PDB file of C-alpha atoms in Angstrom:
ATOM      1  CA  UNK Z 133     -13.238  33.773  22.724  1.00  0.00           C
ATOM      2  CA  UNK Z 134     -10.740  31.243  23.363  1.00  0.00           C
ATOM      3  CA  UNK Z 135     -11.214  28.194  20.515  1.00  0.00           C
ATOM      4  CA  UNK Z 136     -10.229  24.527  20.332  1.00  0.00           C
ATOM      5  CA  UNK Z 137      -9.819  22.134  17.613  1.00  0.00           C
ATOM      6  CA  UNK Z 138     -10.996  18.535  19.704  1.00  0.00           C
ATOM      7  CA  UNK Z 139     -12.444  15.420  18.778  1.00  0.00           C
ATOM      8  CA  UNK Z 140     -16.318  14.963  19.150  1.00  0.00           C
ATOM      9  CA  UNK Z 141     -17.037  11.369  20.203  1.00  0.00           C
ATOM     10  CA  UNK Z 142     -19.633   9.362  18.031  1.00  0.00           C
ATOM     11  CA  UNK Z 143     -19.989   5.551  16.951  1.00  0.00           C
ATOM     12  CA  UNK Z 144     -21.316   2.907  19.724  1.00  0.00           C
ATOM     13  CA  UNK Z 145     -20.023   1.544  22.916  1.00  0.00           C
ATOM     14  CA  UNK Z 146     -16.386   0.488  22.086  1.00  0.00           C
ATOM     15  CA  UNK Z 147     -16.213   1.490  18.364  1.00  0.00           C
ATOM     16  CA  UNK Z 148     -15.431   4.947  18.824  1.00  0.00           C
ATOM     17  CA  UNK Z 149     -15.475   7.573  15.664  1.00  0.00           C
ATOM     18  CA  UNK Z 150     -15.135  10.986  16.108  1.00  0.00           C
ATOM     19  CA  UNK Z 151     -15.291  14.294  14.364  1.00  0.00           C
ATOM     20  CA  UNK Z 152     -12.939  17.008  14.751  1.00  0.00           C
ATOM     21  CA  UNK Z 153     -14.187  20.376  15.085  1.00  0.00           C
ATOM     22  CA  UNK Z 154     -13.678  23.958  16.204  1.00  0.00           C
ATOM     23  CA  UNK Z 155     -15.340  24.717  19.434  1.00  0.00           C
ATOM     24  CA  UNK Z 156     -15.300  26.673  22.167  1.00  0.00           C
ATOM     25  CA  UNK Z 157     -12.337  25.854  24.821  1.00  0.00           C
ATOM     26  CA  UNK Z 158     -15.489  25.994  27.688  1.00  0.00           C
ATOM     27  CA  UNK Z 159     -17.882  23.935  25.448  1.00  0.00           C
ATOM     28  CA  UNK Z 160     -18.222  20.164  26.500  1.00  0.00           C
ATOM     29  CA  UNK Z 161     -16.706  18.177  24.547  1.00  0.00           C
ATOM     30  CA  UNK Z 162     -19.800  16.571  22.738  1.00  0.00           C
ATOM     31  CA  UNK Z 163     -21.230  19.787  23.180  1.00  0.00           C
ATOM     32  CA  UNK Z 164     -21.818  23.117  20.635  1.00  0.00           C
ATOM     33  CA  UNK Z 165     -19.409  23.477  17.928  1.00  0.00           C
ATOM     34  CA  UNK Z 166     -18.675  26.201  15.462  1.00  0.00           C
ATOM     35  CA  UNK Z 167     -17.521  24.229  12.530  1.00  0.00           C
ATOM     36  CA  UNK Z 168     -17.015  20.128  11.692  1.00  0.00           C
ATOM     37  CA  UNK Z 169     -13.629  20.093   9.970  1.00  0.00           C
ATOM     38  CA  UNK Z 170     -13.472  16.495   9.413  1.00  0.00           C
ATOM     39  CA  UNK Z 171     -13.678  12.938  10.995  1.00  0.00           C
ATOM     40  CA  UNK Z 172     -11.330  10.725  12.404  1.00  0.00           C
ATOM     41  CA  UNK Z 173     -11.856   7.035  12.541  1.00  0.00           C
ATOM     42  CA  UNK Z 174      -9.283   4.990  14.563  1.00  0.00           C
ATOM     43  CA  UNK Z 175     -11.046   1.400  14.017  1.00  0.00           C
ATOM     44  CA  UNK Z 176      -9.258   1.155  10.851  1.00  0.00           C
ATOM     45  CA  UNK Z 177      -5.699  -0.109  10.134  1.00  0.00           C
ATOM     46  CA  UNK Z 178      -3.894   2.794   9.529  1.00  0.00           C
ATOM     47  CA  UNK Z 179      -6.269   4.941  11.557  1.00  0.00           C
ATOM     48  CA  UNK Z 180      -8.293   6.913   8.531  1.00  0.00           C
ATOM     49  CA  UNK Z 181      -8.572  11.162   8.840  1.00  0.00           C
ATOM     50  CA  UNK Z 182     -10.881  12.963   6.410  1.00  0.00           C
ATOM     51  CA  UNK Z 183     -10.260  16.242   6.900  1.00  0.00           C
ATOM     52  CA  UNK Z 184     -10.807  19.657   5.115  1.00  0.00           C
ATOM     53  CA  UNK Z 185      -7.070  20.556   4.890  1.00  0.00           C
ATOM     54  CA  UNK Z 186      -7.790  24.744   4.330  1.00  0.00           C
ATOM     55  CA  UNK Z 187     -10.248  24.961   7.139  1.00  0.00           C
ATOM     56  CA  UNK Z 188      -7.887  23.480   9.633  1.00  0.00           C
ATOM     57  CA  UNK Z 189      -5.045  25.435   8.546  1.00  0.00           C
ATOM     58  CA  UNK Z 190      -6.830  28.603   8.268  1.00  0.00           C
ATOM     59  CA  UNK Z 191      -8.177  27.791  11.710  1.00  0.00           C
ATOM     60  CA  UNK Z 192      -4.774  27.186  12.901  1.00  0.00           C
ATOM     61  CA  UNK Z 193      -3.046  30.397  11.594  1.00  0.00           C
ATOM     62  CA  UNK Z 194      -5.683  31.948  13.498  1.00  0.00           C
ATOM     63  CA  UNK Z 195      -4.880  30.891  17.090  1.00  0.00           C
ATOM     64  CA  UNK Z 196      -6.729  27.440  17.623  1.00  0.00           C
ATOM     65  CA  UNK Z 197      -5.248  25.487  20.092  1.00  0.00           C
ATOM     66  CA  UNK Z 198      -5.417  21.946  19.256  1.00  0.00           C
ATOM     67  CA  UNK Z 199      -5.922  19.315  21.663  1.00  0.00           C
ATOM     68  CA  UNK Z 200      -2.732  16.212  22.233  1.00  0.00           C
ATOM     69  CA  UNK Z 201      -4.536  13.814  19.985  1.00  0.00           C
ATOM     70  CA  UNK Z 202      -5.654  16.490  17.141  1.00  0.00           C
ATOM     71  CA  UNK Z 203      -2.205  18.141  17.247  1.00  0.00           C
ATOM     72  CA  UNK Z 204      -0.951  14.760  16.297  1.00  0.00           C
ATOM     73  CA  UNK Z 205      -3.601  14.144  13.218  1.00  0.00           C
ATOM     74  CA  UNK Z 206      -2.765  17.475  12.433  1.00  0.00           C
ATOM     75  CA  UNK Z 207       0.568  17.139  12.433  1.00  0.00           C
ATOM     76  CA  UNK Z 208       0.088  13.504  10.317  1.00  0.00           C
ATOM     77  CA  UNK Z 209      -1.455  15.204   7.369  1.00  0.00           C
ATOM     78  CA  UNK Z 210       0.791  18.062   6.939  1.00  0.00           C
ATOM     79  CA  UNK Z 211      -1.560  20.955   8.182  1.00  0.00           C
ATOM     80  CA  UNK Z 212       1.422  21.892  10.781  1.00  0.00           C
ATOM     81  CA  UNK Z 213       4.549  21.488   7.903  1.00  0.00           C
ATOM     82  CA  UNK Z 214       2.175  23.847   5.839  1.00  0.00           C
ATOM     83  CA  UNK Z 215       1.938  26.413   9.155  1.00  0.00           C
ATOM     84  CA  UNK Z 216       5.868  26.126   9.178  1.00  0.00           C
ATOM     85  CA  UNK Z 217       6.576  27.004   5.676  1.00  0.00           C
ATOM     86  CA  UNK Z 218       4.261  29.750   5.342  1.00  0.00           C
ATOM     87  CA  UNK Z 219       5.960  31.474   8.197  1.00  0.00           C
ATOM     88  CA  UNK Z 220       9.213  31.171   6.226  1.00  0.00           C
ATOM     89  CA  UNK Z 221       7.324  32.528   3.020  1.00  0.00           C
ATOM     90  CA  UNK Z 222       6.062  35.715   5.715  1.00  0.00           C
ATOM     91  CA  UNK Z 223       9.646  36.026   7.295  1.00  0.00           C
ATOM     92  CA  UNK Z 224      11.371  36.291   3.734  1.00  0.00           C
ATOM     93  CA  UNK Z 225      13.123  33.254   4.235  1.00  0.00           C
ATOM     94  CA  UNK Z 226      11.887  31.584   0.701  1.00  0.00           C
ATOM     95  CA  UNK Z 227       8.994  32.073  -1.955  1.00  0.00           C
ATOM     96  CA  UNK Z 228       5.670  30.629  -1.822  1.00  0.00           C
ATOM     97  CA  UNK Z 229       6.474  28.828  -4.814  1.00  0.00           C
ATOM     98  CA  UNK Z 230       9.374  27.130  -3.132  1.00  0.00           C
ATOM     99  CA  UNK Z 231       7.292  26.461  -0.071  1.00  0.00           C
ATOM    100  CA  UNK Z 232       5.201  24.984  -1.936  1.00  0.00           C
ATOM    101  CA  UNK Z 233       7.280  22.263  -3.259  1.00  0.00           C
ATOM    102  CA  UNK Z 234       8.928  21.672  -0.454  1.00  0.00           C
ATOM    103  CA  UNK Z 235       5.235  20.948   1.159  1.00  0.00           C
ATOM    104  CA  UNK Z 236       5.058  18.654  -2.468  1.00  0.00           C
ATOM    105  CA  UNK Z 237       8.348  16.763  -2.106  1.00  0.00           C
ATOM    106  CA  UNK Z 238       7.552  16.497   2.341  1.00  0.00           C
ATOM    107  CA  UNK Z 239       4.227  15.000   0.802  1.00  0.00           C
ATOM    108  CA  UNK Z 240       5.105  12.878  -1.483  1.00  0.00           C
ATOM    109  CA  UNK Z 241       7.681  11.298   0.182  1.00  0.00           C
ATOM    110  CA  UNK Z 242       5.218  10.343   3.437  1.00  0.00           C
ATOM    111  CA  UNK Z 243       2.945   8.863   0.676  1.00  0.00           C
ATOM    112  CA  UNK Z 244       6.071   6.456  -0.399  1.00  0.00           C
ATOM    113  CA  UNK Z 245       6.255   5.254   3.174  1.00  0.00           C
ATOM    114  CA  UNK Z 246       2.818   4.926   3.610  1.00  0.00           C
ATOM    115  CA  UNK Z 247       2.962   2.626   0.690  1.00  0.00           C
ATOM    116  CA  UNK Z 248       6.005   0.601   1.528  1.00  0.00           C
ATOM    117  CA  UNK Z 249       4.025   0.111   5.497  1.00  0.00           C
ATOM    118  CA  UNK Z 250       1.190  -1.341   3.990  1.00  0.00           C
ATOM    119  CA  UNK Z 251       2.887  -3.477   1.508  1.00  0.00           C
ATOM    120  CA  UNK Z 252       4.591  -4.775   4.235  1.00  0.00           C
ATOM    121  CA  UNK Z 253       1.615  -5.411   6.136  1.00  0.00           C
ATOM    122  CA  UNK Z 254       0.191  -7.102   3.302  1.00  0.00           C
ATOM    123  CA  UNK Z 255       3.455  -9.380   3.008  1.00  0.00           C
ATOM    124  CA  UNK Z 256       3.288 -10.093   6.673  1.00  0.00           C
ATOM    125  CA  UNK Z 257      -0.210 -11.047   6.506  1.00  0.00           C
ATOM    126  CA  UNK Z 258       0.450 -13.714   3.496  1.00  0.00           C
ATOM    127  CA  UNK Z 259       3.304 -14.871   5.355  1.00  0.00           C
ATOM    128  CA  UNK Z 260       1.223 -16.040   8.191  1.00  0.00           C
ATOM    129  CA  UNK Z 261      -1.399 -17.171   6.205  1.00  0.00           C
ATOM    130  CA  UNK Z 262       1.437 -19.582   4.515  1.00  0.00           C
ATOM    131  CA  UNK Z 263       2.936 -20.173   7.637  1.00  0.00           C
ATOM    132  CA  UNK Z 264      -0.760 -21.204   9.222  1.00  0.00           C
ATOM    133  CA  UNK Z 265      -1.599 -23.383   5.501  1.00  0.00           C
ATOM    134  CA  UNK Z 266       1.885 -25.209   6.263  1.00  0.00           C
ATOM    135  CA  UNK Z 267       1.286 -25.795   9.404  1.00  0.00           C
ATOM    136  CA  UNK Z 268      -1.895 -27.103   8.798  1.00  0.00           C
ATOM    137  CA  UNK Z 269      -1.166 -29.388   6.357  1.00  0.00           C
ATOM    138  CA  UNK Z 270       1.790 -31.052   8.362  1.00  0.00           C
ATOM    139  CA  UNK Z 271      -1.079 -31.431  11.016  1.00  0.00           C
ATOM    140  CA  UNK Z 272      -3.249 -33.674   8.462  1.00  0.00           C
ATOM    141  CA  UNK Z 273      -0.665 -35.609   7.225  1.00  0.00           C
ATOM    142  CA  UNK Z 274       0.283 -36.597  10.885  1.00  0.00           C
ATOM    143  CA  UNK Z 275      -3.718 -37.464  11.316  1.00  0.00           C
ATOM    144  CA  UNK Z 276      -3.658 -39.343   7.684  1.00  0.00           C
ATOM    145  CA  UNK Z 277      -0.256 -41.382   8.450  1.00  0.00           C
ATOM    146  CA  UNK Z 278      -2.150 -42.334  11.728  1.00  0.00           C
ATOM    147  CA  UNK Z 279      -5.500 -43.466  10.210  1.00  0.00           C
ATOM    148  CA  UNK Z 280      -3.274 -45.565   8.126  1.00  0.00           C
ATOM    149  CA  UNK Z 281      -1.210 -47.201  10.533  1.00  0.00           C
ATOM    150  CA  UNK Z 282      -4.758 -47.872  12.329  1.00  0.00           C
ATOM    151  CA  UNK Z 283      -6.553 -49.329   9.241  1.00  0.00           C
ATOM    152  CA  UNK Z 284      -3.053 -51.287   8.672  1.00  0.00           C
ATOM    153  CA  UNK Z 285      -3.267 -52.393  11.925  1.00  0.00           C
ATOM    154  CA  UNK Z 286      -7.021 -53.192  11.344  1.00  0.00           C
ATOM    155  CA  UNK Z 287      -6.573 -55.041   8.362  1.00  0.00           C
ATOM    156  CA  UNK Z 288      -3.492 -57.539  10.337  1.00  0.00           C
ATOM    157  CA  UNK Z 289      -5.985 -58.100  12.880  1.00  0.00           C
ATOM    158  CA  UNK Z 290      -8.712 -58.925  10.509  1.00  0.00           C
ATOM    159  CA  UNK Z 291      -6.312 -61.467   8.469  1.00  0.00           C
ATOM    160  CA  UNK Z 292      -4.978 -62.703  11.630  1.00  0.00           C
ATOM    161  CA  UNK Z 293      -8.707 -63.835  12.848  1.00  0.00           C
ATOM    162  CA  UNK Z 294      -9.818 -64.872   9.017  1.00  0.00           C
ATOM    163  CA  UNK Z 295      -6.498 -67.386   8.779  1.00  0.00           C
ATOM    164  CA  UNK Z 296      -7.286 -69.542  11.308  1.00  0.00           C
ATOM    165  CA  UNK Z 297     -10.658 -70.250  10.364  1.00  0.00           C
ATOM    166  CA  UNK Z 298      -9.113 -70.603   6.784  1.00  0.00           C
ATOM    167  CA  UNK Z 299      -7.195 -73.124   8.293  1.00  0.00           C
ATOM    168  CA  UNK Z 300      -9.972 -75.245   9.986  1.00  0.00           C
ATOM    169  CA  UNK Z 301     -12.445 -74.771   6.403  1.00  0.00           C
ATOM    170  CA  UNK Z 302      -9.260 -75.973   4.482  1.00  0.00           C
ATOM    171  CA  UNK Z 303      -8.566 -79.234   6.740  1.00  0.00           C
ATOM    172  CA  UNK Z 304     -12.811 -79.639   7.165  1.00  0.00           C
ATOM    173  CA  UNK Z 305     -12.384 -79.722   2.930  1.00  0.00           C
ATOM    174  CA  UNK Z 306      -9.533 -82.119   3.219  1.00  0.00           C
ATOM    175  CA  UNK Z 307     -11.034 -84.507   5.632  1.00  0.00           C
ATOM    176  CA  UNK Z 308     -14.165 -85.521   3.390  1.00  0.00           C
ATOM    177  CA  UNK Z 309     -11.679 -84.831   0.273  1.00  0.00           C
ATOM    178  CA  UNK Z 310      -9.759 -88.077   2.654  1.00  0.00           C
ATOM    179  CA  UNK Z 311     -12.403 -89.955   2.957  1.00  0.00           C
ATOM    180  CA  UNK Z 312     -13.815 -90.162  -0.488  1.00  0.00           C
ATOM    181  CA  UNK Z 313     -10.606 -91.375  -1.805  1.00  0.00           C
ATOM    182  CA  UNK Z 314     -10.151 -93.834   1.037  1.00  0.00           C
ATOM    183  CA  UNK Z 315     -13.627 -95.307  -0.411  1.00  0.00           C
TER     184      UNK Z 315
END
């Protein structure tokens, strides 16, 4: 019998999560399964895998062909790098000890950049949030300095219209003011 490792679709219309399993290479592809090795959700930022690393290399050393997508999740969390240094360890090449830390060190050192990409998501990310606050705030002081020069302009206008009719209360005051001292 002739087995894949695929993705079984899940999740609603356009939020797609799947779960990888072992299945027949005839079975549909929602279809019968012999065993769920894990899940893979790409709706995430990195794309999150939770899979059941000795089941899928086990299954692997046996023969499993892997579809194009599960070859490369496969591939992403080691499970292919393990396949590679145990066939050293079988051809004499090394020990299993030293595979085994070179799997470590190969490890550890995709960790690191995992690390450094999303810090530097996380830096872009406040970046444009400053970038957008900035922006923002030039965009309300342009609107403030505005509603200034209108209530400035307001306020002239206002004067202007109150100062002549200053004018004619100050020369009505005057002109009885003038005629009691002309009596």
């Amino acid at each position: 019998m002739a087995t894949k490792i695929r993705l079984q679709r899940h999740g609603r219309k356009g939020y797609a999560f799947y779960s990888i399993v072992i299945a027949n290479s005839r079975a549909p592809r929602d279809g019968r399964f012999i065993e769920k090795i894990g899940t893979y959700n790409p709706n995430t930022n990195p794309a999150t895998v939770d899979l059941n690393f000795e089941r899928a290399l086990k299954w692997v050393m046996t023969g499993a062909q892997p579809t194009d997508t599960v070859r490369s999740i496969l591939s992403r969390e080691g499970v292919y790098m393990k396949k590679h240094l145990l066939g050293g360890v079988a051809k004499g090449a090394f020990g299993e000890a030293e595979a085994e830390a070179k799997f470590q060190a190969w490890k550890n050192n995709k960790q690191s950049g995992l690390a450094a990409l999303k810090v530097k998501n996380e830096e872009a990310k406040k970046a444009e949030a400053k970038a957008r606050l900035e922006a923002e705030k030039k965009v309300n002081e342009e609107k403030a300095k505005a509603l200034a020069e209108k209530k400035a302009a307001e306020e002239a206008a206002k004067a202007a219209a109150e100062a002549p009719a200053a004018e004619e209360g100050a020369e009505a005051a005057e002109a009885p003011a003038a005629e009691a001292a002309a009596e």
